[in-house]
Amino acid sequence: GAPRASPLEKVLTDLGINFTAMIFLGFLTYQEWNGESVRSQAKEEGALIARLPVQVNLNGKDVDVKLSDLRNGRQLLPRRPVICIGNEQFCLDCIDASQKVGEAMARCDFLLIPVLSTTNGRTAISEAAKGKSFVALPKDSEDWQLLQEIQLAQVKSQGLDEATGQAIIVKKNGRVGTRFLGVPDWNSLTQEVDARVQIGLDTDNI
């Protein structure tokens, strides 16, 4: 005779299970894709930051280098670049605040890089950076503009105030350590590095 049909309740249950499984597998696929996307973006950003050109004071002489030259394992003294992006006043505030702990900035290998988001202020920034070994000036490059566009897009996507200056701390190994809005608290940053040195923790990869 003809096969007996499954009870409606069982069919609906099976459909529900299958639908739930589809959603779960779809979620896992999205998570995997999203993770790959984030890793890809981080890799691209890392490559971009590595090739950013700056003029840094080395032993009293201004030298043009790329940020990748300042990583651990390279010939030059490894540094911790802190890229500060904003208008003239923001960049000047970052330099002024760093000057108050200048000795600690140099000791902890921090390198402040003020990046103007406007066309005005270059002369003032250059004057403020003079004589400070812990301040490097960005060299003309489309890569700096690209970095600013990426950072601005991230700020907008998070609903934050795009008019506020941004800071990106790059570790000695070349990876982005953290990013935030506003003038960096140089005192806290240098104290953290000093504390790690005192208790024997790793400082080569931070």
XYZ file of N, CA and C in Angstrom:
618
model
N 0.814 -1.168 0.000
C 0.000 0.000 0.000
C 0.866 1.243 0.000
N 0.236 2.408 -0.043
C 0.947 3.685 -0.053
C 1.625 3.912 1.283
N 2.856 4.554 1.271
C 3.554 4.823 2.549
C 2.746 5.764 3.404
N 2.819 5.545 4.674
C 2.050 6.377 5.594
C 2.732 7.723 5.739
N 1.963 8.783 5.692
C 2.505 10.140 5.822
C 2.919 10.397 7.257
N 3.996 11.188 7.435
C 4.442 11.545 8.783
C 3.425 12.469 9.419
N 3.237 12.330 10.692
C 2.312 13.230 11.388
C 2.731 14.682 11.176
N 1.780 15.570 11.071
C 2.056 16.982 10.818
C 2.970 17.571 11.876
N 2.751 17.176 13.120
C 3.558 17.720 14.213
C 5.035 17.360 14.036
N 5.285 16.079 13.587
C 6.669 15.635 13.396
C 7.307 16.381 12.228
N 6.548 16.584 11.164
C 7.066 17.305 9.993
C 7.470 18.722 10.375
N 6.589 19.397 11.117
C 6.880 20.767 11.520
C 8.102 20.818 12.432
N 8.231 19.794 13.296
C 9.381 19.743 14.202
C 10.678 19.584 13.413
N 10.620 18.650 12.423
C 11.806 18.421 11.588
C 12.178 19.678 10.810
N 11.167 20.345 10.281
C 11.420 21.586 9.547
C 12.047 22.635 10.453
N 11.554 22.695 11.701
C 12.086 23.663 12.658
C 13.539 23.379 12.967
N 13.864 22.090 13.144
C 15.244 21.700 13.425
C 16.149 22.054 12.255
N 15.677 21.725 11.030
C 16.472 22.010 9.834
C 16.686 23.512 9.665
N 15.641 24.282 9.933
C 15.730 25.737 9.778
C 16.718 26.314 10.795
N 16.646 25.794 12.035
C 17.571 26.252 13.080
C 19.010 25.915 12.708
N 19.188 24.698 12.159
C 20.536 24.279 11.746
C 21.059 25.188 10.640
N 20.176 25.558 9.698
C 20.574 26.440 8.602
C 21.013 27.797 9.146
N 20.255 28.319 10.111
C 20.596 29.613 10.695
C 21.939 29.532 11.412
N 22.141 28.438 12.163
C 23.382 28.270 12.926
C 24.582 28.166 11.985
N 24.433 27.362 10.919
C 25.525 27.215 9.950
C 25.788 28.530 9.230
N 24.705 29.255 8.956
C 24.857 30.566 8.322
C 25.592 31.527 9.240
N 25.285 31.452 10.531
C 25.959 32.311 11.521
C 27.449 31.975 11.589
N 27.774 30.676 11.598
C 29.172 30.269 11.638
C 29.916 30.745 10.398
N 29.248 30.632 9.233
C 29.867 31.086 7.986
C 30.115 32.586 8.031
N 29.132 33.342 8.556
C 29.289 34.796 8.664
C 30.423 35.148 9.616
N 30.471 34.433 10.754
C 31.521 34.686 11.732
C 32.903 34.436 11.120
N 32.993 33.337 10.354
C 34.263 33.004 9.706
C 34.627 34.075 8.685
N 33.635 34.473 7.876
C 33.887 35.518 6.873
C 34.256 36.833 7.544
N 33.541 37.178 8.603
C 33.806 38.436 9.305
C 35.199 38.424 9.920
N 35.580 37.271 10.500
C 36.911 37.151 11.078
C 37.989 37.306 10.025
N 37.784 36.666 8.876
C 38.740 36.780 7.777
C 38.830 38.219 7.285
N 37.671 38.888 7.225
C 37.630 40.280 6.770
C 38.402 41.192 7.707
N 38.212 40.985 9.021
C 38.914 41.796 10.015
C 40.416 41.566 9.927
N 40.811 40.299 9.796
C 42.238 39.982 9.692
C 42.843 40.583 8.437
N 42.082 40.540 7.336
C 42.563 41.103 6.072
C 42.747 42.616 6.183
N 41.772 43.278 6.814
C 41.858 44.729 6.996
C 43.039 45.095 7.888
N 43.251 44.312 8.951
C 44.367 44.569 9.862
C 45.699 44.403 9.136
N 45.770 43.395 8.268
C 46.995 43.154 7.513
C 47.274 44.305 6.556
N 46.234 44.773 5.880
C 46.385 45.891 4.945
C 46.785 47.169 5.684
N 46.166 47.396 6.842
C 46.501 48.579 7.627
C 47.942 48.498 8.121
N 48.359 47.304 8.539
C 49.727 47.119 9.002
C 50.737 47.421 7.917
N 50.441 46.970 6.690
C 51.330 47.233 5.556
C 51.374 48.722 5.238
N 50.217 49.383 5.362
C 50.141 50.821 5.110
C 50.976 51.588 6.130
N 50.812 51.262 7.404
C 51.558 51.941 8.456
C 53.061 51.706 8.293
N 53.435 50.503 7.882
C 54.848 50.158 7.732
C 55.555 51.048 6.707
N 54.846 51.451 5.661
C 55.498 52.227 4.610
C 55.331 53.742 4.762
N 54.718 54.180 5.868
C 54.548 55.613 6.082
C 55.911 56.292 6.273
N 56.194 57.357 5.517
C 57.491 58.033 5.620
C 57.478 59.165 6.654
N 58.545 59.240 7.431
C 58.684 60.305 8.425
C 60.114 60.829 8.420
N 60.277 62.009 8.987
C 61.605 62.569 9.214
C 61.847 62.558 10.712
N 62.856 61.796 11.134
C 63.121 61.627 12.558
C 64.524 62.121 12.877
N 64.685 62.643 14.089
C 65.982 63.141 14.514
C 66.777 62.001 15.146
N 67.883 61.646 14.514
C 68.745 60.585 15.015
C 70.129 61.154 15.287
N 70.497 61.167 16.559
C 71.807 61.701 16.957
C 72.038 63.121 16.446
N 70.977 63.925 16.536
C 71.094 65.320 16.146
C 70.973 65.585 14.660
N 70.697 64.551 13.887
C 70.576 64.712 12.436
C 69.212 64.239 11.966
N 68.557 65.045 11.114
C 67.249 64.673 10.581
C 67.423 63.626 9.475
N 66.728 62.515 9.630
C 66.852 61.402 8.687
C 65.462 60.984 8.211
N 65.337 60.714 6.910
C 64.074 60.253 6.350
C 64.025 58.729 6.406
N 62.997 58.195 7.055
C 62.835 56.746 7.181
C 61.363 56.379 7.011
N 61.114 55.089 6.913
C 59.750 54.576 6.954
C 59.517 53.998 8.349
N 58.270 53.936 8.753
C 57.998 53.424 10.098
C 58.471 51.982 10.261
N 58.503 51.228 9.184
C 58.994 49.848 9.277
C 60.470 49.813 9.672
N 61.205 50.887 9.389
C 62.621 50.944 9.764
C 62.814 51.076 11.272
N 61.730 51.435 11.973
C 61.820 51.674 13.409
C 61.268 50.503 14.231
N 61.058 49.384 13.564
C 60.585 48.190 14.271
C 61.740 47.483 14.970
N 61.378 46.580 15.854
C 62.380 45.726 16.485
C 63.088 44.892 15.429
N 64.389 44.678 15.609
C 65.127 43.829 14.691
C 65.708 44.561 13.499
N 65.449 45.856 13.378
C 66.027 46.640 12.290
C 67.291 47.341 12.780
N 67.986 48.002 11.874
C 69.267 48.616 12.224
C 69.113 49.829 13.135
N 68.005 50.557 12.966
C 67.793 51.766 13.759
C 67.216 51.426 15.130
N 67.297 52.405 16.032
C 66.715 52.234 17.365
C 65.220 52.004 17.238
N 64.708 50.885 17.762
C 63.264 50.628 17.671
C 62.474 51.663 18.477
N 61.360 52.095 17.911
C 60.539 53.110 18.562
C 59.087 52.658 18.645
N 58.324 53.398 19.486
C 56.884 53.179 19.599
C 56.179 54.393 18.988
N 55.870 54.348 17.700
C 55.207 55.497 17.065
C 53.811 55.728 17.649
N 53.508 56.999 17.901
C 52.157 57.385 18.312
C 51.691 58.414 17.297
N 50.823 57.989 16.406
C 50.345 58.842 15.318
C 49.147 59.645 15.809
N 49.294 60.961 15.842
C 48.222 61.852 16.321
C 47.671 62.634 15.133
N 46.423 62.349 14.790
C 45.789 62.945 13.611
C 44.739 63.964 14.034
N 44.870 65.196 13.543
C 43.885 66.216 13.894
C 44.261 67.570 13.319
N 43.565 68.591 13.760
C 43.841 69.936 13.262
C 45.090 70.507 13.938
N 45.421 71.725 13.579
C 46.645 72.344 14.092
C 46.674 72.405 15.610
N 45.577 72.827 16.224
C 45.552 72.963 17.673
C 45.715 71.615 18.365
N 45.080 70.593 17.826
C 45.198 69.268 18.421
C 46.643 68.786 18.367
N 47.281 68.925 17.216
C 48.665 68.479 17.057
C 49.599 69.256 17.983
N 49.363 70.560 18.115
C 50.181 71.377 19.012
C 49.967 70.962 20.467
N 48.732 70.642 20.814
C 48.432 70.193 22.182
C 49.149 68.880 22.488
N 49.208 67.987 21.496
C 49.887 66.703 21.685
C 51.380 66.921 21.916
N 51.974 67.823 21.139
C 53.405 68.106 21.285
C 53.687 68.784 22.621
N 52.845 69.745 22.961
C 53.033 70.477 24.218
C 52.935 69.537 25.425
N 51.958 68.644 25.393
C 51.773 67.710 26.505
C 52.953 66.738 26.602
N 53.486 66.321 25.456
C 54.606 65.375 25.461
C 55.881 66.027 25.978
N 56.015 67.318 25.735
C 57.218 68.043 26.155
C 57.369 68.038 27.678
N 56.252 67.984 28.375
C 56.279 68.008 29.840
C 56.900 66.744 30.419
N 56.905 65.672 29.626
C 57.543 64.422 30.065
C 58.550 63.984 28.993
N 59.238 64.956 28.430
C 60.149 64.700 27.325
C 61.211 63.654 27.614
N 61.797 63.717 28.794
C 62.834 62.754 29.161
C 62.274 61.335 29.183
N 61.081 61.198 29.744
C 60.438 59.882 29.809
C 60.031 59.405 28.410
N 59.604 60.319 27.556
C 59.238 59.975 26.175
C 60.430 59.344 25.465
N 61.598 59.975 25.619
C 62.810 59.469 24.968
C 63.244 58.147 25.585
N 63.183 58.067 26.909
C 63.611 56.855 27.602
C 62.749 55.652 27.230
N 61.461 55.897 27.041
C 60.519 54.813 26.737
C 60.343 54.583 25.232
N 61.144 55.293 24.434
C 61.166 55.097 22.972
C 59.864 55.478 22.274
N 59.078 56.364 22.877
C 57.878 56.842 22.190
C 58.274 57.847 21.110
N 57.567 57.816 20.003
C 57.829 58.736 18.903
C 56.509 59.354 18.454
N 56.293 60.579 18.838
C 55.063 61.293 18.478
C 55.146 61.772 17.029
N 54.112 61.451 16.263
C 54.039 61.887 14.865
C 52.752 62.686 14.687
N 52.840 64.032 14.676
C 51.644 64.858 14.498
C 51.257 64.933 13.016
N 50.048 64.515 12.710
C 49.583 64.481 11.322
C 48.397 65.440 11.162
N 48.613 66.489 10.408
C 47.569 67.496 10.221
C 46.456 66.985 9.316
N 45.230 67.175 9.774
C 44.072 66.794 8.968
C 43.588 67.966 8.120
N 44.260 69.101 8.252
C 43.923 70.298 7.480
C 45.174 70.764 6.736
N 44.990 71.722 5.847
C 46.133 72.235 5.068
C 46.893 73.311 5.827
N 46.329 73.791 6.919
C 46.985 74.848 7.695
C 47.757 74.278 8.883
N 48.833 74.966 9.242
C 49.528 74.620 10.478
C 50.880 73.962 10.336
N 51.343 73.728 9.134
C 52.609 73.022 8.956
C 53.786 73.764 9.602
N 53.818 75.063 9.392
C 54.930 75.842 9.939
C 54.945 75.788 11.460
N 53.776 75.965 12.051
C 53.669 75.940 13.515
C 54.077 74.576 14.076
N 53.671 73.501 13.399
C 54.007 72.149 13.858
C 55.507 71.908 13.740
N 56.095 72.360 12.650
C 57.541 72.191 12.450
C 58.331 72.920 13.523
N 57.892 74.118 13.852
C 58.569 74.907 14.882
C 58.447 74.230 16.251
N 57.259 73.726 16.543
C 57.024 73.080 17.838
C 57.822 71.782 17.977
N 58.122 71.137 16.846
C 58.827 69.853 16.886
C 60.344 70.012 16.948
N 60.849 71.196 16.686
C 62.295 71.414 16.655
C 62.970 71.048 17.969
N 64.080 70.330 17.851
C 64.868 69.984 19.029
C 64.307 68.868 19.872
N 63.250 68.225 19.412
C 62.623 67.146 20.184
C 62.869 65.821 19.468
N 63.737 65.005 20.040
C 64.078 63.729 19.412
C 62.924 62.735 19.444
N 61.926 63.010 20.288
C 60.783 62.100 20.408
C 59.611 62.546 19.536
N 59.853 63.506 18.632
C 58.817 63.949 17.698
C 59.351 63.785 16.276
N 58.578 63.139 15.425
C 58.945 62.970 14.014
C 57.853 63.603 13.156
N 58.253 64.174 12.041
C 57.291 64.822 11.158
C 56.998 63.935 9.952
N 55.725 63.824 9.572
C 55.374 63.010 8.398
C 55.868 63.662 7.118
N 56.374 62.857 6.206
C 56.789 63.338 4.895
C 55.602 63.252 3.941
N 55.608 64.112 2.928
C 54.512 64.110 1.961
C 54.356 62.735 1.308
N 53.164 62.198 1.405
C 52.877 60.895 0.817
C 51.371 60.675 0.775
N 50.901 60.043 -0.296
C 49.477 59.720 -0.393
C 49.070 58.708 0.674
N 50.047 57.963 1.179
C 49.734 56.959 2.204
C 49.229 57.612 3.487
N 49.753 58.780 3.823
C 49.256 59.482 5.010
C 47.800 59.887 4.826
N 47.464 60.329 3.620
C 46.086 60.707 3.336
C 45.170 59.484 3.405
N 45.660 58.361 2.904
C 44.877 57.122 2.939
C 44.628 56.684 4.375
N 45.646 56.791 5.214
C 45.484 56.426 6.622
C 44.428 57.300 7.283
N 44.459 58.584 6.997
C 43.467 59.494 7.585
C 42.058 59.126 7.147
N 41.897 58.776 5.882
C 40.574 58.397 5.371
C 40.059 57.142 6.063
N 40.956 56.177 6.287
C 40.567 54.932 6.959
C 40.146 55.212 8.395
N 40.927 56.028 9.092
C 40.623 56.339 10.486
C 39.321 57.124 10.604
N 39.110 58.057 9.694
C 37.884 58.856 9.726
C 36.662 57.979 9.497
N 36.782 57.022 8.592
C 35.673 56.107 8.314
C 35.348 55.271 9.550
N 36.376 54.833 10.277
C 36.154 54.045 11.487
C 35.459 54.869 12.565
N 35.905 56.123 12.706
C 35.297 57.005 13.704
C 33.818 57.238 13.383
N 33.527 57.487 12.111
C 32.148 57.731 11.697
C 31.288 56.493 11.897
N 31.839 55.316 11.599
C 31.073 54.074 11.713
C 30.686 53.782 13.154
N 31.456 54.317 14.100
C 31.178 54.105 15.518
C 30.370 55.244 16.128
N 29.975 56.203 15.289
C 29.158 57.306 15.757
C 29.884 58.277 16.661
N 31.223 58.336 16.552
C 32.015 59.225 17.391
C 32.205 60.579 16.723
N 32.653 61.547 17.492
C 32.840 62.898 16.983
C 34.077 62.944 16.100
N 33.868 63.127 14.803
C 34.983 63.119 13.856
C 35.871 64.357 13.988
N 35.379 65.390 14.682
C 36.171 66.609 14.846
C 37.245 66.453 15.923
N 37.093 65.427 16.761
C 38.072 65.177 17.823
C 39.308 64.509 17.239
N 40.488 64.926 17.679
C 41.717 64.320 17.195
C 41.809 62.850 17.563
N 42.542 62.105 16.752
C 42.686 60.665 16.967
C 44.144 60.311 17.228
N 44.355 59.251 17.974
C 45.707 58.775 18.250
C 45.780 57.270 18.002
N 46.877 56.843 17.384
C 47.123 55.427 17.119
C 48.489 55.076 17.691
N 48.519 54.137 18.608
C 49.799 53.697 19.173
C 50.233 52.423 18.460
N 51.435 52.477 17.892
C 51.994 51.332 17.176
C 53.077 50.689 18.041
N 53.002 49.386 18.210
C 53.984 48.679 19.022
C 55.332 48.611 18.310
N 56.366 48.241 19.058
C 57.694 48.103 18.469
C 57.755 46.994 17.422
N 56.818 46.051 17.481
C 56.800 44.978 16.485
C 56.010 45.370 15.237
N 55.527 46.618 15.207
C 54.837 47.119 14.022
C 53.334 46.968 14.049
N 52.804 46.283 15.048
C 51.353 46.101 15.113
C 50.683 47.261 15.848
N 49.443 47.532 15.476
C 48.689 48.581 16.153
C 48.329 48.092 17.550
N 48.727 48.868 18.563
C 48.440 48.486 19.938
C 47.057 48.929 20.368
N 46.770 50.197 20.162
C 45.459 50.737 20.530
C 45.236 52.035 19.784
N 43.989 52.464 19.764
C 43.639 53.744 19.142
C 42.539 54.391 19.983
N 42.556 55.703 20.042
C 41.574 56.408 20.859
C 41.451 57.845 20.380
N 40.503 58.563 20.951
C 40.298 59.969 20.612
C 40.894 60.855 21.697
N 41.412 62.005 21.301
C 41.934 62.966 22.261
C 43.446 62.915 22.413
N 43.961 63.887 23.142
C 45.405 63.980 23.389
C 45.849 62.815 24.276
N 46.901 62.108 23.887
C 47.380 60.976 24.703
C 47.820 61.433 26.095
N 47.604 60.572 27.066
C 48.091 60.827 28.422
C 49.523 60.292 28.475
N 50.457 61.136 28.077
C 51.853 60.703 27.958
C 52.419 60.233 29.307
N 51.990 60.868 30.349
C 52.485 60.499 31.672
C 52.125 59.047 32.007
N 50.886 58.677 31.755
C 50.435 57.313 32.033
C 51.122 56.306 31.109
N 51.275 56.680 29.841
C 51.897 55.779 28.879
C 53.348 55.481 29.245
N 54.085 56.526 29.598
C 55.493 56.323 29.953
C 55.627 55.576 31.282
N 54.729 55.855 32.214
C 54.772 55.157 33.501
C 54.517 53.665 33.319
N 53.637 53.319 32.401
C 53.334 51.907 32.148
C 54.576 51.179 31.628
N 55.282 51.817 30.686
C 56.493 51.193 30.147
C 57.554 51.071 31.236
N 57.749 52.130 32.007
C 58.735 52.105 33.095
C 58.419 50.992 34.097
N 57.141 50.832 34.402
C 56.724 49.810 35.364
C 57.042 48.417 34.833
N 56.815 48.194 33.557
C 57.112 46.887 32.953
C 58.613 46.607 32.997
N 59.411 47.634 32.768
C 60.864 47.474 32.809
C 61.310 47.098 34.223
N 60.742 47.767 35.199
C 61.151 47.556 36.593
C 60.852 46.141 37.095
N 59.756 45.554 36.623
C 59.400 44.217 37.097
C 59.815 43.129 36.110
N 60.548 43.523 35.072
C 61.109 42.548 34.143
C 60.173 41.978 33.115
N 59.095 42.677 32.813
C 58.166 42.207 31.783
C 58.653 42.604 30.387
N 58.092 41.950 29.382
C 58.473 42.213 27.998
C 58.127 43.642 27.588
N 59.087 44.313 26.980
C 58.830 45.666 26.442
C 59.185 45.733 24.964
N 59.641 44.611 24.396
C 60.009 44.609 22.989
C 58.810 44.537 22.060
N 57.704 44.027 22.579
C 56.520 43.832 21.733
C 55.329 44.657 22.175
N 55.596 45.765 22.872
C 54.493 46.643 23.276
C 54.747 48.047 22.748
